[in-house]
PDB file of C-alpha atoms and ligand atoms in Angstrom:
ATOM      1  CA  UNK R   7       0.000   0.000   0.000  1.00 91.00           C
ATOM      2  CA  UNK R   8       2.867   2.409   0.814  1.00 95.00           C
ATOM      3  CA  UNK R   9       4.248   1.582  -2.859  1.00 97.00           C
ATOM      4  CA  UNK R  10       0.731   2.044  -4.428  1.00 96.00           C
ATOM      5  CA  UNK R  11       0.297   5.593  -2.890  1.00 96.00           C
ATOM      6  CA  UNK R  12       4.082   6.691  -3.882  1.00 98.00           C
ATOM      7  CA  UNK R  13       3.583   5.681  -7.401  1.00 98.00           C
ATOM      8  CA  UNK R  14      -0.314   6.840  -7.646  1.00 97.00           C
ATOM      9  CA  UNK R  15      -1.032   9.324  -4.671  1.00 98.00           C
ATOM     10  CA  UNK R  16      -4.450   9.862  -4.188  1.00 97.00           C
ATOM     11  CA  UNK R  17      -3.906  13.357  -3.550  1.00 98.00           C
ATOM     12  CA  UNK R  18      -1.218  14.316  -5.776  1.00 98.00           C
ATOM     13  CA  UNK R  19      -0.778  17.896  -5.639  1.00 97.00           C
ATOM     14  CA  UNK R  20      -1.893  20.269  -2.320  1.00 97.00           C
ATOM     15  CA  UNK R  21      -1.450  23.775  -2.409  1.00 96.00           C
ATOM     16  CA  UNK R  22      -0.994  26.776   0.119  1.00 96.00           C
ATOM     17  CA  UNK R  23      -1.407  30.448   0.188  1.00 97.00           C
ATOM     18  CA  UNK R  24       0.873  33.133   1.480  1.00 97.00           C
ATOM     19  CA  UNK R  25      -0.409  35.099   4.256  1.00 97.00           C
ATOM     20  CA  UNK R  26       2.357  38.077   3.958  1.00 98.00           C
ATOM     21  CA  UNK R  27       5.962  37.665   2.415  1.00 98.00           C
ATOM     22  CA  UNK R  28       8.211  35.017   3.780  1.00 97.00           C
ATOM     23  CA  UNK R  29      11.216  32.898   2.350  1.00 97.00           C
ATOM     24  CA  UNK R  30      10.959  29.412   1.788  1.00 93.00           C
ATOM     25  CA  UNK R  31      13.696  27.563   0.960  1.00 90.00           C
ATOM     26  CA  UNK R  32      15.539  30.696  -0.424  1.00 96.00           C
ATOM     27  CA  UNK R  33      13.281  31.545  -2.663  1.00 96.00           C
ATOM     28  CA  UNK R  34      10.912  35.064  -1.594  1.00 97.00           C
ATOM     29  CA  UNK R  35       7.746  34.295  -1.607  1.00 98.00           C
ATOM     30  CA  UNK R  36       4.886  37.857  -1.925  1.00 98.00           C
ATOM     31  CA  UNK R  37       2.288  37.343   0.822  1.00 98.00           C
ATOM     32  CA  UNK R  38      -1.329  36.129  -1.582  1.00 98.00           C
ATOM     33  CA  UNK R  39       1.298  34.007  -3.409  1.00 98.00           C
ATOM     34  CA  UNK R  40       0.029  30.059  -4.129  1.00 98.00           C
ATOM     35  CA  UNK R  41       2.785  27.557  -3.972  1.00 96.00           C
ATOM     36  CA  UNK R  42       2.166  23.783  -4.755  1.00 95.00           C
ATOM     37  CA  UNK R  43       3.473  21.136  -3.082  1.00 95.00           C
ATOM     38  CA  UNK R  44       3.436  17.531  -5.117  1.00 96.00           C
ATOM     39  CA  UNK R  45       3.331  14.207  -4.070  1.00 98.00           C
ATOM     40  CA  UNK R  46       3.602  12.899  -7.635  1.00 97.00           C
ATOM     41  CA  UNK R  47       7.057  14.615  -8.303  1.00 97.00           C
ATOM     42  CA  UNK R  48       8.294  14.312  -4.694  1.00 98.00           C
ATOM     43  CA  UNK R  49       7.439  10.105  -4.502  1.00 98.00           C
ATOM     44  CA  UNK R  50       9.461   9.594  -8.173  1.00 98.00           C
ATOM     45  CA  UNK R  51      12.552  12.031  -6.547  1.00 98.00           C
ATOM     46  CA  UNK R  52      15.577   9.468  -7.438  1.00 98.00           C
ATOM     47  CA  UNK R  53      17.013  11.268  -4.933  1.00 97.00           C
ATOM     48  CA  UNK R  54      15.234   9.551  -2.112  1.00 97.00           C
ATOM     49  CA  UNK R  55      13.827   6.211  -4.219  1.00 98.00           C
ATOM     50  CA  UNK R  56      15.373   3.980  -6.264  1.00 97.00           C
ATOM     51  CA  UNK R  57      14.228   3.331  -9.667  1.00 97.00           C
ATOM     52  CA  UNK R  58      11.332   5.579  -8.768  1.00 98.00           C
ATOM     53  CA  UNK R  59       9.161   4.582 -11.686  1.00 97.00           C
ATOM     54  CA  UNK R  60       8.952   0.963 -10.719  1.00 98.00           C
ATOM     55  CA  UNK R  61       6.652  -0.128  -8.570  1.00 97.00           C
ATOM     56  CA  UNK R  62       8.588  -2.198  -5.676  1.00 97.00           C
ATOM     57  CA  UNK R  63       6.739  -3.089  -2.670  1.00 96.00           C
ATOM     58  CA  UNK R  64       9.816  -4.324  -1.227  1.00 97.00           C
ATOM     59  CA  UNK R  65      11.586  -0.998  -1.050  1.00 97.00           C
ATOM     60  CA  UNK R  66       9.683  -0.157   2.338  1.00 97.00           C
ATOM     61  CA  UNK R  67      10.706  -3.525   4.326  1.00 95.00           C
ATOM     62  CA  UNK R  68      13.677  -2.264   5.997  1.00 92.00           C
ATOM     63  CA  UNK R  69      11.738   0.359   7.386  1.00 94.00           C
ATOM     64  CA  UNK R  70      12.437   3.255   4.686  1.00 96.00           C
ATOM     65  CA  UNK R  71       9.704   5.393   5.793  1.00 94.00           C
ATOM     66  CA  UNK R  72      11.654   6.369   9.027  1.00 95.00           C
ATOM     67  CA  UNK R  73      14.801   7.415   7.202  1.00 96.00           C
ATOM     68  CA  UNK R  74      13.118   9.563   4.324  1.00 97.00           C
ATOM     69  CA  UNK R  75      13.352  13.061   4.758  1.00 95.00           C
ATOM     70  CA  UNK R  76      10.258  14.867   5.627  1.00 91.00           C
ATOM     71  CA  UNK R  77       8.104  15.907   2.950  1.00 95.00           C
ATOM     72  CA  UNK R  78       9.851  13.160   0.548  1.00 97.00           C
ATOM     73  CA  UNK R  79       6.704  10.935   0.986  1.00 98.00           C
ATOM     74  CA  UNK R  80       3.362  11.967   2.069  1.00 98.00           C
ATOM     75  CA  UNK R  81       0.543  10.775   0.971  1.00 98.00           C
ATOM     76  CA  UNK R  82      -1.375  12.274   3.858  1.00 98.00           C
ATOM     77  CA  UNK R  83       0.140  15.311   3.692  1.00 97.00           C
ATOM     78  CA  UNK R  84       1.891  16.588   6.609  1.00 95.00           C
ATOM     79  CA  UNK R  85       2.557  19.140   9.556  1.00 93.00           C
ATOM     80  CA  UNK R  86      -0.749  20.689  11.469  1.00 94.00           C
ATOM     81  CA  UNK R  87      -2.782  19.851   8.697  1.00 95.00           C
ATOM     82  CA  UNK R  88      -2.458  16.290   7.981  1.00 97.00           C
ATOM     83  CA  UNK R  89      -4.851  13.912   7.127  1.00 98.00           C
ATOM     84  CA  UNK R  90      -7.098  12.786  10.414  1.00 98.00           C
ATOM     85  CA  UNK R  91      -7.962   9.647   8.345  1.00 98.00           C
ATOM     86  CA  UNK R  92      -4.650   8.465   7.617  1.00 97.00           C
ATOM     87  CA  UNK R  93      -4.800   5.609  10.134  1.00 97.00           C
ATOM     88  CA  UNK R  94      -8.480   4.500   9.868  1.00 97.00           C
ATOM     89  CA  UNK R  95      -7.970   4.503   5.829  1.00 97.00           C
ATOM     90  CA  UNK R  96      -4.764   2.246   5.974  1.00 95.00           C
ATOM     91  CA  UNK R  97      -6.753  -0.198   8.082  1.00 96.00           C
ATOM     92  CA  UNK R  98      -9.585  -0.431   6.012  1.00 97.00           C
ATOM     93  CA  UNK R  99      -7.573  -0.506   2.972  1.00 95.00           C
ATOM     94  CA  UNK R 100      -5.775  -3.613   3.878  1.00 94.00           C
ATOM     95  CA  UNK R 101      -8.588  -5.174   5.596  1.00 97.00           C
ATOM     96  CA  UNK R 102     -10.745  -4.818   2.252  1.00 96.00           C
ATOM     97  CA  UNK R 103      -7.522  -6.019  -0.027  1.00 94.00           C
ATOM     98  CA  UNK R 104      -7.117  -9.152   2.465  1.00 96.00           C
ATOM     99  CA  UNK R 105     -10.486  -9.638   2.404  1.00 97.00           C
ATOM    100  CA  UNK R 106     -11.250  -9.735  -1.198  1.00 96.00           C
ATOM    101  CA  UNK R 107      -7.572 -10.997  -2.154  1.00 95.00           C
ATOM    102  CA  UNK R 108      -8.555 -14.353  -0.329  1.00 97.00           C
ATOM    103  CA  UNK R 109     -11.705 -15.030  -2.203  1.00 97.00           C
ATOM    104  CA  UNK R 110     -10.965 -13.925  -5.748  1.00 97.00           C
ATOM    105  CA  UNK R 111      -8.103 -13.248  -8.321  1.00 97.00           C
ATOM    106  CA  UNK R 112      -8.398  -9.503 -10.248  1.00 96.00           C
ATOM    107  CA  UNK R 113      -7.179  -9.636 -13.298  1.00 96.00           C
ATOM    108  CA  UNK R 114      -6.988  -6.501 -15.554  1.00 95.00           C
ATOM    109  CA  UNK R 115      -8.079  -6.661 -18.748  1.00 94.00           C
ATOM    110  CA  UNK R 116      -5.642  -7.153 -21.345  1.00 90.00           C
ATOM    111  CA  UNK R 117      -5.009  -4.153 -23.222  1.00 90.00           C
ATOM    112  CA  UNK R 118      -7.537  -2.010 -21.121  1.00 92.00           C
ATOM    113  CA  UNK R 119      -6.366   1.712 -21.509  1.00 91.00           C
ATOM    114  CA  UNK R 120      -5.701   2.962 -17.695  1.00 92.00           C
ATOM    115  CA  UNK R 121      -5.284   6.134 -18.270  1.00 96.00           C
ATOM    116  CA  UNK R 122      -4.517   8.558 -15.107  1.00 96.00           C
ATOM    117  CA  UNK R 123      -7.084  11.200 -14.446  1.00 97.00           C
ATOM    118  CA  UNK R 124      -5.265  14.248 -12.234  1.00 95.00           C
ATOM    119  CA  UNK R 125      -8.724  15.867 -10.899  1.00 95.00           C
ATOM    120  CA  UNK R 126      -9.050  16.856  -7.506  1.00 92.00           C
ATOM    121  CA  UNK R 127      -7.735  12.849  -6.542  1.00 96.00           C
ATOM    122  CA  UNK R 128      -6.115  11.255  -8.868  1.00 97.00           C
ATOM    123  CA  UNK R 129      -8.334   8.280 -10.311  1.00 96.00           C
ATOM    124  CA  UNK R 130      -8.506   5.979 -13.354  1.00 96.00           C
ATOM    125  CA  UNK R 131     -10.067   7.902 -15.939  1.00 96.00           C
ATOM    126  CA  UNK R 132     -12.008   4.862 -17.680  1.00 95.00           C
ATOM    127  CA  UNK R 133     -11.898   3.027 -14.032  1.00 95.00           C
ATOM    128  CA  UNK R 134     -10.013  -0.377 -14.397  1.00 95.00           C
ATOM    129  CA  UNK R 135     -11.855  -3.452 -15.704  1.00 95.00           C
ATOM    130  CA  UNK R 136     -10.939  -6.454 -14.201  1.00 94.00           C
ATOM    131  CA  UNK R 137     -11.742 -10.406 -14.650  1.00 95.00           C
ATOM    132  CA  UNK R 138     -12.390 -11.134 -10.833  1.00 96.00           C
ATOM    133  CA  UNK R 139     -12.618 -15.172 -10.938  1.00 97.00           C
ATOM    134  CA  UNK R 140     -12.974 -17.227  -7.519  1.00 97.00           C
ATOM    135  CA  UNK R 141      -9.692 -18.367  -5.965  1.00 94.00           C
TER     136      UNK R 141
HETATM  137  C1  HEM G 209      -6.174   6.999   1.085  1.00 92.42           C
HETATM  138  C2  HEM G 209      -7.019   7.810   1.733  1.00 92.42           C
HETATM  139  C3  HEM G 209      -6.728   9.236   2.069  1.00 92.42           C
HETATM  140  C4  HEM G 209      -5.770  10.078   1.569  1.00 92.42           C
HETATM  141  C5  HEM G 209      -4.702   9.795   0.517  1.00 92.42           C
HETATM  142  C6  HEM G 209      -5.926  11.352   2.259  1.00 92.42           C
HETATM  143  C7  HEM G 209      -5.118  12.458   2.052  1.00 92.42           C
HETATM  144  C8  HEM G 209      -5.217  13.640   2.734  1.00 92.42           C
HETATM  145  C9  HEM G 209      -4.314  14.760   2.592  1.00 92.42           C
HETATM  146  C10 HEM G 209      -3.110  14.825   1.653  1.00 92.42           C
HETATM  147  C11 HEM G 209      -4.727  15.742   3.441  1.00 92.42           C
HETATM  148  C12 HEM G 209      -4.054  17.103   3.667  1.00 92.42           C
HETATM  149  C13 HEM G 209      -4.604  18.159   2.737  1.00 92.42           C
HETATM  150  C14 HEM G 209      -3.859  19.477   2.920  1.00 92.42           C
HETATM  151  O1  HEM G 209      -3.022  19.608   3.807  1.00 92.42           O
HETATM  152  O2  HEM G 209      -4.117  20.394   2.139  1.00 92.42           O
HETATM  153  C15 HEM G 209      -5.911  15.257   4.114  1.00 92.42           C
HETATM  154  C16 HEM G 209      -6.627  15.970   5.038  1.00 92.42           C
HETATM  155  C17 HEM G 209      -7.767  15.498   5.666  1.00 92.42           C
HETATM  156  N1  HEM G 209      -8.286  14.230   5.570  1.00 92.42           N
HETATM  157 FE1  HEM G 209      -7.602  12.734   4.405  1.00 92.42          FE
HETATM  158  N2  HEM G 209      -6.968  11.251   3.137  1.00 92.42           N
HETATM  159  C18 HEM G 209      -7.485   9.990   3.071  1.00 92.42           C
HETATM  160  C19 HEM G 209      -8.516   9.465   3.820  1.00 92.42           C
HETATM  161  C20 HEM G 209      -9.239  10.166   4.748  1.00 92.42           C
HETATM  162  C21 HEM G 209     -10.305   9.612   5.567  1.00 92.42           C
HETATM  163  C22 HEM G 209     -10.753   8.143   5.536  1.00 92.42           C
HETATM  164  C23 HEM G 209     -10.789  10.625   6.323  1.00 92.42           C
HETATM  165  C24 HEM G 209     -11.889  10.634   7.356  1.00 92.42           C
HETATM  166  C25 HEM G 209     -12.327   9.547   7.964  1.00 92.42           C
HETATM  167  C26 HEM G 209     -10.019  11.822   6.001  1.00 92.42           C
HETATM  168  C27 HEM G 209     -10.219  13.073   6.557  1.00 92.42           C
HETATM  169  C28 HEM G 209      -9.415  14.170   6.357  1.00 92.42           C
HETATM  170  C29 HEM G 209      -9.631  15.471   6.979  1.00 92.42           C
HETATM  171  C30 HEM G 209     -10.774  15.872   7.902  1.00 92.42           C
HETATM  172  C31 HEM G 209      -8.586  16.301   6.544  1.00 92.42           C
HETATM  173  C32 HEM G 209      -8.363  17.781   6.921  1.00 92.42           C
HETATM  174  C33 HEM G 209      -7.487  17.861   8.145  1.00 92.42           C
HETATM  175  C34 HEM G 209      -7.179  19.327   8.506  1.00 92.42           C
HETATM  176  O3  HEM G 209      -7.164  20.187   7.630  1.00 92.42           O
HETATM  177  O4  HEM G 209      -6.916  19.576   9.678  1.00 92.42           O
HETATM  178  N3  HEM G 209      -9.089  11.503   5.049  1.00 92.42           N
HETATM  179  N4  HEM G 209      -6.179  13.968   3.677  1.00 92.42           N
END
């Protein structure tokens, strides 16, 4: 799950406004000013994952989330503002992926187009259509 939401963030892009000037990282920033922050970009950073664009569950078994940097992976954003969620949804995501992984096999079409949709979350843009057949 920590791979999936590097490599396809549900939120992939948060944003913040200015209140009055300030410097952030050296660069000036004009109070009203928007700046992004993006999970997309940050989670494929070669500088803190290897072969970013391949999707490697294993990467996170010797406990990698501890030494990243802050702000190089966060799904659930970060600081006073991060997600209240972010335990309960972890559960229930691997509850519901044990629980359905144990009864039946997904199997993507082949050939099905998934193309990536970048609206508010990032989603499937034709969803994914799957052969589900009983284990
Ligand atoms: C995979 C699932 C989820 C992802 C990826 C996610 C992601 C995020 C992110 C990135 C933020 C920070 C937005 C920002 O700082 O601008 C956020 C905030 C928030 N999330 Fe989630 N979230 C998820 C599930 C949930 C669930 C299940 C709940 C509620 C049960 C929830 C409730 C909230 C709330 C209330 C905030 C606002 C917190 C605040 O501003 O103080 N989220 N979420």
């Amino acid at each position: 799950m920590l791979e999936s939401m590097r490599l396809y963030p549900p939120v992939w892009g948060m944003s913040r406004r200015a209140v009055e000037d300030c410097v952030l990282g050296g660069y000036e920033v004009k109070g009203g000013t928007t700046v992004f922050i993006n999970q997309w970009a940050m989670h494929r950073d070669p500088r803190f994952f290897e072969n970013p664009e391949v999707f490697h569950p294993e990467r996170w078994a010797d406990n990698l989330i501890k030494k990243l940097p802050t702000f190089a992976y966060f799904p659930f954003g970060g600081g006073s503002r991060i997600c209240i969620g972010k335990a309960f949804a972890m559960m229930e995501a691997s509850l519901l992926l044990a629980a359905i992984a144990q009864k039946f096999r997904l199997t993507l079409q082949p050939e099905y187009p998934v193309v990536l949709q970048p609206s508010l979350t990032l989603r499937p843009k034709h969803g994914m259509k799957m052969l589900v057949t009983q284990r």
